[in-house]
Amino acid sequence: MKKLFLAAALAVSASAYAEETAQKEGVFAINPIQQSLAGLGLSVNEITDSPIPGLKTVITDRGVFYSSTDGRYLMQGALIDIPNRKNLTEDALSGVRKEGLKQYEDSMIVYKAENEKHQVTIFTDITCGYCRKLHRELEDYLEAGITVKYLAFPRGGIQSQGYEDLMNVWCAKDAATAMTEAKAGNPVADVKDCTAPVAEHYQLGQKFGVSGTPAIILEDGTIIPGYQPAAELAASLERNAKS
């Protein structure tokens, strides 16, 4: 019995020593979920418990996933709490979106409502038909008291012509006017030595779960995929403000 206790004590001591040494040397165990998703090219930002035993909520640079604790099984999609009528996947992302937007406030193209009641941030692309329709109706949004703030989301990716055009819009001397001209179908002028953060906007959109444009982020971090007329958007914003 004494030998058993001695062996156990030595094992605990060795484990503590190994952990202390690893910390001193800057070596930490890699979470199996992180390791598994890294093999898929996904970067993990946060891992938390989900309401389903044995399943973890994983927030990545490409949105929310659900994983087994050993990282072997991976799921993507909306997790719904039926009795409470809640989209838990959206809830997980709403806080991430609000925090993420703060980092890019200074690089948004903003159309400010004179009598502002609400703000929305819209991931947009100048070649997208519904993005153009929304922009043609910009005055309706402004008159409804909705300030519109744009982030770039080139649908064709960062190797596309759309990406280059968005870069030039963001680098224009008057970016707001350049956006309006581009969405009217006019050619986009090249800007020499342009360094706009369009790639960063695009990556942020992917992290938020954006897959198409326009994608409208409300003040509480929820997302409306697709075009919304000004009156409907104003009603949604008012409902959110009261809830």
PDB file of C-alpha atoms in Angstrom:
ATOM      1  CA  MET A   1       0.000   0.000   0.000  1.00  0.00           C
ATOM      2  CA  LYS A   2       2.851   2.352   0.900  1.00  0.00           C
ATOM      3  CA  LYS A   3       4.412   1.671  -2.501  1.00  0.00           C
ATOM      4  CA  LEU A   4       1.105   2.549  -4.167  1.00  0.00           C
ATOM      5  CA  PHE A   5       0.853   5.881  -2.350  1.00  0.00           C
ATOM      6  CA  LEU A   6       4.508   6.613  -3.101  1.00  0.00           C
ATOM      7  CA  ALA A   7       4.006   5.888  -6.803  1.00  0.00           C
ATOM      8  CA  ALA A   8       0.932   8.142  -6.890  1.00  0.00           C
ATOM      9  CA  ALA A   9       2.787  10.949  -5.130  1.00  0.00           C
ATOM     10  CA  LEU A  10       5.703  10.671  -7.533  1.00  0.00           C
ATOM     11  CA  ALA A  11       3.313  10.733 -10.522  1.00  0.00           C
ATOM     12  CA  VAL A  12       1.585  13.900  -9.251  1.00  0.00           C
ATOM     13  CA  SER A  13       4.941  15.512  -8.525  1.00  0.00           C
ATOM     14  CA  ALA A  14       6.261  14.635 -11.982  1.00  0.00           C
ATOM     15  CA  SER A  15       3.108  15.984 -13.647  1.00  0.00           C
ATOM     16  CA  ALA A  16       3.333  19.271 -11.713  1.00  0.00           C
ATOM     17  CA  TYR A  17       7.021  19.583 -12.554  1.00  0.00           C
ATOM     18  CA  ALA A  18       6.353  18.921 -16.251  1.00  0.00           C
ATOM     19  CA  GLU A  19       3.590  21.543 -16.323  1.00  0.00           C
ATOM     20  CA  GLU A  20       5.771  24.098 -14.532  1.00  0.00           C
ATOM     21  CA  THR A  21       8.657  23.424 -16.916  1.00  0.00           C
ATOM     22  CA  ALA A  22       6.380  23.699 -19.947  1.00  0.00           C
ATOM     23  CA  GLN A  23       5.080  27.060 -18.742  1.00  0.00           C
ATOM     24  CA  LYS A  24       8.594  28.370 -18.105  1.00  0.00           C
ATOM     25  CA  GLU A  25       9.673  27.309 -21.575  1.00  0.00           C
ATOM     26  CA  GLY A  26       6.552  28.738 -23.195  1.00  0.00           C
ATOM     27  CA  VAL A  27       5.288  25.313 -24.278  1.00  0.00           C
ATOM     28  CA  PHE A  28       1.561  24.675 -23.965  1.00  0.00           C
ATOM     29  CA  ALA A  29      -0.573  21.717 -24.983  1.00  0.00           C
ATOM     30  CA  ILE A  30      -2.545  22.303 -28.166  1.00  0.00           C
ATOM     31  CA  ASN A  31      -6.276  21.806 -27.803  1.00  0.00           C
ATOM     32  CA  PRO A  32      -7.330  18.876 -30.047  1.00  0.00           C
ATOM     33  CA  ILE A  33     -10.119  21.012 -31.522  1.00  0.00           C
ATOM     34  CA  GLN A  34      -7.650  23.747 -32.473  1.00  0.00           C
ATOM     35  CA  GLN A  35      -5.321  21.168 -33.946  1.00  0.00           C
ATOM     36  CA  SER A  36      -8.084  19.511 -35.946  1.00  0.00           C
ATOM     37  CA  LEU A  37      -9.478  22.777 -37.333  1.00  0.00           C
ATOM     38  CA  ALA A  38      -6.007  24.063 -38.162  1.00  0.00           C
ATOM     39  CA  GLY A  39      -5.770  21.129 -40.569  1.00  0.00           C
ATOM     40  CA  LEU A  40      -8.825  22.579 -42.339  1.00  0.00           C
ATOM     41  CA  GLY A  41      -7.291  26.045 -42.489  1.00  0.00           C
ATOM     42  CA  LEU A  42      -9.471  27.439 -39.707  1.00  0.00           C
ATOM     43  CA  SER A  43      -8.140  29.648 -36.930  1.00  0.00           C
ATOM     44  CA  VAL A  44      -9.892  29.182 -33.565  1.00  0.00           C
ATOM     45  CA  ASN A  45     -10.670  32.314 -31.540  1.00  0.00           C
ATOM     46  CA  GLU A  46     -12.748  30.854 -28.732  1.00  0.00           C
ATOM     47  CA  ILE A  47     -14.014  27.479 -27.501  1.00  0.00           C
ATOM     48  CA  THR A  48     -16.946  27.294 -25.070  1.00  0.00           C
ATOM     49  CA  ASP A  49     -19.472  24.715 -23.893  1.00  0.00           C
ATOM     50  CA  SER A  50     -22.624  24.291 -25.953  1.00  0.00           C
ATOM     51  CA  PRO A  51     -26.026  23.270 -24.533  1.00  0.00           C
ATOM     52  CA  ILE A  52     -25.450  19.785 -25.988  1.00  0.00           C
ATOM     53  CA  PRO A  53     -23.282  17.515 -23.787  1.00  0.00           C
ATOM     54  CA  GLY A  54     -20.041  16.544 -25.504  1.00  0.00           C
ATOM     55  CA  LEU A  55     -20.305  19.315 -28.084  1.00  0.00           C
ATOM     56  CA  LYS A  56     -18.271  22.529 -28.004  1.00  0.00           C
ATOM     57  CA  THR A  57     -19.125  25.895 -29.561  1.00  0.00           C
ATOM     58  CA  VAL A  58     -16.114  27.006 -31.596  1.00  0.00           C
ATOM     59  CA  ILE A  59     -15.799  30.579 -32.882  1.00  0.00           C
ATOM     60  CA  THR A  60     -13.348  30.772 -35.772  1.00  0.00           C
ATOM     61  CA  ASP A  61     -12.204  33.195 -38.428  1.00  0.00           C
ATOM     62  CA  ARG A  62     -14.894  31.648 -40.669  1.00  0.00           C
ATOM     63  CA  GLY A  63     -17.830  31.790 -38.271  1.00  0.00           C
ATOM     64  CA  VAL A  64     -19.295  29.392 -35.696  1.00  0.00           C
ATOM     65  CA  PHE A  65     -18.771  25.637 -35.726  1.00  0.00           C
ATOM     66  CA  TYR A  66     -19.625  22.839 -33.301  1.00  0.00           C
ATOM     67  CA  SER A  67     -17.074  20.167 -32.467  1.00  0.00           C
ATOM     68  CA  SER A  68     -16.739  17.007 -30.412  1.00  0.00           C
ATOM     69  CA  THR A  69     -14.300  17.490 -27.539  1.00  0.00           C
ATOM     70  CA  ASP A  70     -11.646  15.382 -29.284  1.00  0.00           C
ATOM     71  CA  GLY A  71     -11.905  17.417 -32.502  1.00  0.00           C
ATOM     72  CA  ARG A  72     -12.902  14.405 -34.587  1.00  0.00           C
ATOM     73  CA  TYR A  73     -16.404  15.522 -35.553  1.00  0.00           C
ATOM     74  CA  LEU A  74     -17.326  18.976 -36.812  1.00  0.00           C
ATOM     75  CA  MET A  75     -20.722  20.524 -37.529  1.00  0.00           C
ATOM     76  CA  GLN A  76     -21.735  23.800 -39.135  1.00  0.00           C
ATOM     77  CA  GLY A  77     -25.198  25.314 -39.081  1.00  0.00           C
ATOM     78  CA  ALA A  78     -27.716  27.046 -36.847  1.00  0.00           C
ATOM     79  CA  LEU A  79     -28.288  25.613 -33.369  1.00  0.00           C
ATOM     80  CA  ILE A  80     -31.873  26.414 -32.342  1.00  0.00           C
ATOM     81  CA  ASP A  81     -33.298  26.422 -28.826  1.00  0.00           C
ATOM     82  CA  ILE A  82     -36.878  25.489 -29.790  1.00  0.00           C
ATOM     83  CA  PRO A  83     -38.736  26.147 -26.488  1.00  0.00           C
ATOM     84  CA  ASN A  84     -37.156  29.599 -26.163  1.00  0.00           C
ATOM     85  CA  ARG A  85     -37.283  30.373 -29.912  1.00  0.00           C
ATOM     86  CA  LYS A  86     -33.607  31.387 -29.918  1.00  0.00           C
ATOM     87  CA  ASN A  87     -30.934  30.971 -32.557  1.00  0.00           C
ATOM     88  CA  LEU A  88     -27.964  30.126 -30.330  1.00  0.00           C
ATOM     89  CA  THR A  89     -25.526  30.373 -33.229  1.00  0.00           C
ATOM     90  CA  GLU A  90     -26.580  33.972 -33.853  1.00  0.00           C
ATOM     91  CA  ASP A  91     -26.333  34.715 -30.140  1.00  0.00           C
ATOM     92  CA  ALA A  92     -22.767  33.391 -30.118  1.00  0.00           C
ATOM     93  CA  LEU A  93     -21.807  35.668 -33.004  1.00  0.00           C
ATOM     94  CA  SER A  94     -23.626  38.857 -32.007  1.00  0.00           C
ATOM     95  CA  GLY A  95     -21.092  39.810 -29.335  1.00  0.00           C
ATOM     96  CA  VAL A  96     -18.205  38.932 -31.653  1.00  0.00           C
ATOM     97  CA  ARG A  97     -19.656  41.212 -34.325  1.00  0.00           C
ATOM     98  CA  LYS A  98     -20.105  44.189 -32.011  1.00  0.00           C
ATOM     99  CA  GLU A  99     -16.544  43.924 -30.762  1.00  0.00           C
ATOM    100  CA  GLY A 100     -15.126  43.308 -34.232  1.00  0.00           C
ATOM    101  CA  LEU A 101     -16.831  46.353 -35.748  1.00  0.00           C
ATOM    102  CA  LYS A 102     -15.222  48.659 -33.205  1.00  0.00           C
ATOM    103  CA  GLN A 103     -11.804  47.857 -34.663  1.00  0.00           C
ATOM    104  CA  TYR A 104     -12.795  49.123 -38.122  1.00  0.00           C
ATOM    105  CA  GLU A 105     -14.866  52.216 -37.295  1.00  0.00           C
ATOM    106  CA  ASP A 106     -12.216  54.507 -38.769  1.00  0.00           C
ATOM    107  CA  SER A 107     -12.124  52.716 -42.124  1.00  0.00           C
ATOM    108  CA  MET A 108     -15.870  52.662 -42.854  1.00  0.00           C
ATOM    109  CA  ILE A 109     -17.505  54.789 -45.541  1.00  0.00           C
ATOM    110  CA  VAL A 110     -20.264  56.579 -43.638  1.00  0.00           C
ATOM    111  CA  TYR A 111     -23.483  58.284 -44.759  1.00  0.00           C
ATOM    112  CA  LYS A 112     -24.804  59.981 -41.636  1.00  0.00           C
ATOM    113  CA  ALA A 113     -28.499  60.615 -41.060  1.00  0.00           C
ATOM    114  CA  GLU A 114     -29.226  64.220 -40.052  1.00  0.00           C
ATOM    115  CA  ASN A 115     -31.706  63.110 -37.365  1.00  0.00           C
ATOM    116  CA  GLU A 116     -29.978  59.868 -36.457  1.00  0.00           C
ATOM    117  CA  LYS A 117     -32.022  57.267 -34.582  1.00  0.00           C
ATOM    118  CA  HIS A 118     -30.068  54.147 -35.494  1.00  0.00           C
ATOM    119  CA  GLN A 119     -26.874  52.982 -37.178  1.00  0.00           C
ATOM    120  CA  VAL A 120     -26.326  49.943 -39.383  1.00  0.00           C
ATOM    121  CA  THR A 121     -23.095  48.551 -40.771  1.00  0.00           C
ATOM    122  CA  ILE A 122     -23.392  46.962 -44.206  1.00  0.00           C
ATOM    123  CA  PHE A 123     -20.917  44.653 -45.916  1.00  0.00           C
ATOM    124  CA  THR A 124     -21.191  45.715 -49.541  1.00  0.00           C
ATOM    125  CA  ASP A 125     -19.839  45.050 -53.028  1.00  0.00           C
ATOM    126  CA  ILE A 126     -20.171  47.521 -55.897  1.00  0.00           C
ATOM    127  CA  THR A 127     -21.061  44.793 -58.445  1.00  0.00           C
ATOM    128  CA  CYS A 128     -23.945  43.355 -56.388  1.00  0.00           C
ATOM    129  CA  GLY A 129     -27.399  44.193 -57.795  1.00  0.00           C
ATOM    130  CA  TYR A 130     -29.148  44.471 -54.439  1.00  0.00           C
ATOM    131  CA  CYS A 131     -26.239  46.496 -53.036  1.00  0.00           C
ATOM    132  CA  ARG A 132     -26.808  48.960 -55.853  1.00  0.00           C
ATOM    133  CA  LYS A 133     -30.556  48.991 -55.212  1.00  0.00           C
ATOM    134  CA  LEU A 134     -29.988  49.697 -51.516  1.00  0.00           C
ATOM    135  CA  HIS A 135     -27.597  52.531 -52.364  1.00  0.00           C
ATOM    136  CA  ARG A 136     -30.055  54.066 -54.850  1.00  0.00           C
ATOM    137  CA  GLU A 137     -32.499  54.246 -51.937  1.00  0.00           C
ATOM    138  CA  LEU A 138     -29.918  55.698 -49.553  1.00  0.00           C
ATOM    139  CA  GLU A 139     -31.920  58.897 -49.031  1.00  0.00           C
ATOM    140  CA  ASP A 140     -34.844  56.801 -47.754  1.00  0.00           C
ATOM    141  CA  TYR A 141     -32.612  55.279 -45.067  1.00  0.00           C
ATOM    142  CA  LEU A 142     -31.191  58.647 -44.078  1.00  0.00           C
ATOM    143  CA  GLU A 143     -34.662  60.216 -43.894  1.00  0.00           C
ATOM    144  CA  ALA A 144     -35.744  57.321 -41.649  1.00  0.00           C
ATOM    145  CA  GLY A 145     -32.952  58.307 -39.264  1.00  0.00           C
ATOM    146  CA  ILE A 146     -30.682  55.374 -40.188  1.00  0.00           C
ATOM    147  CA  THR A 147     -26.981  56.135 -40.567  1.00  0.00           C
ATOM    148  CA  VAL A 148     -25.407  53.742 -43.078  1.00  0.00           C
ATOM    149  CA  LYS A 149     -21.798  52.614 -42.595  1.00  0.00           C
ATOM    150  CA  TYR A 150     -20.148  50.486 -45.274  1.00  0.00           C
ATOM    151  CA  LEU A 151     -17.486  47.809 -45.017  1.00  0.00           C
ATOM    152  CA  ALA A 152     -16.106  46.119 -48.130  1.00  0.00           C
ATOM    153  CA  PHE A 153     -16.903  42.525 -49.037  1.00  0.00           C
ATOM    154  CA  PRO A 154     -15.683  41.625 -52.560  1.00  0.00           C
ATOM    155  CA  ARG A 155     -17.842  38.641 -53.485  1.00  0.00           C
ATOM    156  CA  GLY A 156     -15.214  37.267 -55.853  1.00  0.00           C
ATOM    157  CA  GLY A 157     -12.534  37.246 -53.153  1.00  0.00           C
ATOM    158  CA  ILE A 158      -9.341  39.222 -52.786  1.00  0.00           C
ATOM    159  CA  GLN A 159      -7.956  38.135 -56.167  1.00  0.00           C
ATOM    160  CA  SER A 160     -10.920  39.553 -58.099  1.00  0.00           C
ATOM    161  CA  GLN A 161     -11.421  42.746 -60.079  1.00  0.00           C
ATOM    162  CA  GLY A 162     -14.160  43.596 -57.595  1.00  0.00           C
ATOM    163  CA  TYR A 163     -11.522  43.652 -54.880  1.00  0.00           C
ATOM    164  CA  GLU A 164      -9.340  46.048 -56.891  1.00  0.00           C
ATOM    165  CA  ASP A 165     -12.306  48.329 -57.569  1.00  0.00           C
ATOM    166  CA  LEU A 166     -13.277  48.410 -53.893  1.00  0.00           C
ATOM    167  CA  MET A 167      -9.680  49.231 -52.993  1.00  0.00           C
ATOM    168  CA  ASN A 168      -9.779  52.234 -55.313  1.00  0.00           C
ATOM    169  CA  VAL A 169     -13.150  53.374 -53.971  1.00  0.00           C
ATOM    170  CA  TRP A 170     -11.840  53.291 -50.400  1.00  0.00           C
ATOM    171  CA  CYS A 171      -8.669  55.143 -51.412  1.00  0.00           C
ATOM    172  CA  ALA A 172     -10.485  57.856 -53.359  1.00  0.00           C
ATOM    173  CA  LYS A 173     -10.177  61.440 -52.093  1.00  0.00           C
ATOM    174  CA  ASP A 174     -13.952  61.480 -51.592  1.00  0.00           C
ATOM    175  CA  ALA A 175     -14.757  57.839 -50.867  1.00  0.00           C
ATOM    176  CA  ALA A 176     -18.494  58.440 -50.335  1.00  0.00           C
ATOM    177  CA  THR A 177     -18.871  60.027 -53.786  1.00  0.00           C
ATOM    178  CA  ALA A 178     -16.671  57.345 -55.353  1.00  0.00           C
ATOM    179  CA  MET A 179     -18.941  54.672 -53.864  1.00  0.00           C
ATOM    180  CA  THR A 180     -22.035  56.325 -55.317  1.00  0.00           C
ATOM    181  CA  GLU A 181     -20.411  56.633 -58.742  1.00  0.00           C
ATOM    182  CA  ALA A 182     -19.211  53.018 -58.708  1.00  0.00           C
ATOM    183  CA  LYS A 183     -22.636  51.694 -57.708  1.00  0.00           C
ATOM    184  CA  ALA A 184     -24.149  53.684 -60.562  1.00  0.00           C
ATOM    185  CA  GLY A 185     -21.991  51.584 -62.898  1.00  0.00           C
ATOM    186  CA  ASN A 186     -19.380  54.215 -63.662  1.00  0.00           C
ATOM    187  CA  PRO A 187     -15.708  53.223 -64.081  1.00  0.00           C
ATOM    188  CA  VAL A 188     -13.592  53.297 -60.926  1.00  0.00           C
ATOM    189  CA  ALA A 189     -10.486  55.461 -61.172  1.00  0.00           C
ATOM    190  CA  ASP A 190      -7.176  53.905 -60.158  1.00  0.00           C
ATOM    191  CA  VAL A 191      -5.562  55.409 -57.085  1.00  0.00           C
ATOM    192  CA  LYS A 192      -1.779  55.212 -56.928  1.00  0.00           C
ATOM    193  CA  ASP A 193      -0.211  53.541 -53.866  1.00  0.00           C
ATOM    194  CA  CYS A 194      -3.606  52.530 -52.489  1.00  0.00           C
ATOM    195  CA  THR A 195      -3.462  50.793 -49.069  1.00  0.00           C
ATOM    196  CA  ALA A 196      -7.131  50.447 -48.051  1.00  0.00           C
ATOM    197  CA  PRO A 197      -8.021  47.634 -45.589  1.00  0.00           C
ATOM    198  CA  VAL A 198     -10.403  45.863 -47.955  1.00  0.00           C
ATOM    199  CA  ALA A 199      -8.813  42.446 -47.343  1.00  0.00           C
ATOM    200  CA  GLU A 200      -9.262  42.950 -43.591  1.00  0.00           C
ATOM    201  CA  HIS A 201     -12.928  43.883 -44.105  1.00  0.00           C
ATOM    202  CA  TYR A 202     -13.422  40.745 -46.176  1.00  0.00           C
ATOM    203  CA  GLN A 203     -11.827  38.537 -43.518  1.00  0.00           C
ATOM    204  CA  LEU A 204     -13.934  40.196 -40.835  1.00  0.00           C
ATOM    205  CA  GLY A 205     -17.078  39.458 -42.828  1.00  0.00           C
ATOM    206  CA  GLN A 206     -16.123  35.796 -43.093  1.00  0.00           C
ATOM    207  CA  LYS A 207     -15.558  35.672 -39.352  1.00  0.00           C
ATOM    208  CA  PHE A 208     -19.047  37.154 -38.866  1.00  0.00           C
ATOM    209  CA  GLY A 209     -20.618  34.475 -41.065  1.00  0.00           C
ATOM    210  CA  VAL A 210     -21.204  36.750 -44.072  1.00  0.00           C
ATOM    211  CA  SER A 211     -21.568  34.750 -47.283  1.00  0.00           C
ATOM    212  CA  GLY A 212     -23.172  37.320 -49.587  1.00  0.00           C
ATOM    213  CA  THR A 213     -23.997  40.995 -49.978  1.00  0.00           C
ATOM    214  CA  PRO A 214     -25.549  43.161 -48.785  1.00  0.00           C
ATOM    215  CA  ALA A 215     -25.219  41.886 -45.212  1.00  0.00           C
ATOM    216  CA  ILE A 216     -26.686  44.306 -42.674  1.00  0.00           C
ATOM    217  CA  ILE A 217     -25.348  44.267 -39.102  1.00  0.00           C
ATOM    218  CA  LEU A 218     -27.756  45.797 -36.605  1.00  0.00           C
ATOM    219  CA  GLU A 219     -26.779  47.662 -33.437  1.00  0.00           C
ATOM    220  CA  ASP A 220     -27.205  44.562 -31.265  1.00  0.00           C
ATOM    221  CA  GLY A 221     -24.870  42.525 -33.475  1.00  0.00           C
ATOM    222  CA  THR A 222     -27.548  40.512 -35.256  1.00  0.00           C
ATOM    223  CA  ILE A 223     -27.337  40.198 -39.026  1.00  0.00           C
ATOM    224  CA  ILE A 224     -29.918  40.570 -41.784  1.00  0.00           C
ATOM    225  CA  PRO A 225     -28.691  38.841 -44.947  1.00  0.00           C
ATOM    226  CA  GLY A 226     -29.832  40.645 -48.059  1.00  0.00           C
ATOM    227  CA  TYR A 227     -31.590  43.848 -49.047  1.00  0.00           C
ATOM    228  CA  GLN A 228     -34.138  45.485 -46.737  1.00  0.00           C
ATOM    229  CA  PRO A 229     -36.301  48.481 -47.702  1.00  0.00           C
ATOM    230  CA  ALA A 230     -35.819  51.466 -45.407  1.00  0.00           C
ATOM    231  CA  ALA A 231     -39.250  51.158 -43.762  1.00  0.00           C
ATOM    232  CA  GLU A 232     -38.767  47.471 -42.940  1.00  0.00           C
ATOM    233  CA  LEU A 233     -35.250  48.045 -41.643  1.00  0.00           C
ATOM    234  CA  ALA A 234     -36.435  50.927 -39.448  1.00  0.00           C
ATOM    235  CA  ALA A 235     -39.174  48.690 -38.014  1.00  0.00           C
ATOM    236  CA  SER A 236     -36.633  45.950 -37.254  1.00  0.00           C
ATOM    237  CA  LEU A 237     -34.353  48.436 -35.516  1.00  0.00           C
ATOM    238  CA  GLU A 238     -37.229  49.776 -33.405  1.00  0.00           C
ATOM    239  CA  ARG A 239     -38.276  46.263 -32.371  1.00  0.00           C
ATOM    240  CA  ASN A 240     -34.703  45.431 -31.383  1.00  0.00           C
ATOM    241  CA  ALA A 241     -34.396  48.628 -29.371  1.00  0.00           C
ATOM    242  CA  LYS A 242     -37.522  47.732 -27.367  1.00  0.00           C
ATOM    243  CA  SER A 243     -36.608  44.071 -26.752  1.00  0.00           C
TER     244      SER A 243
END
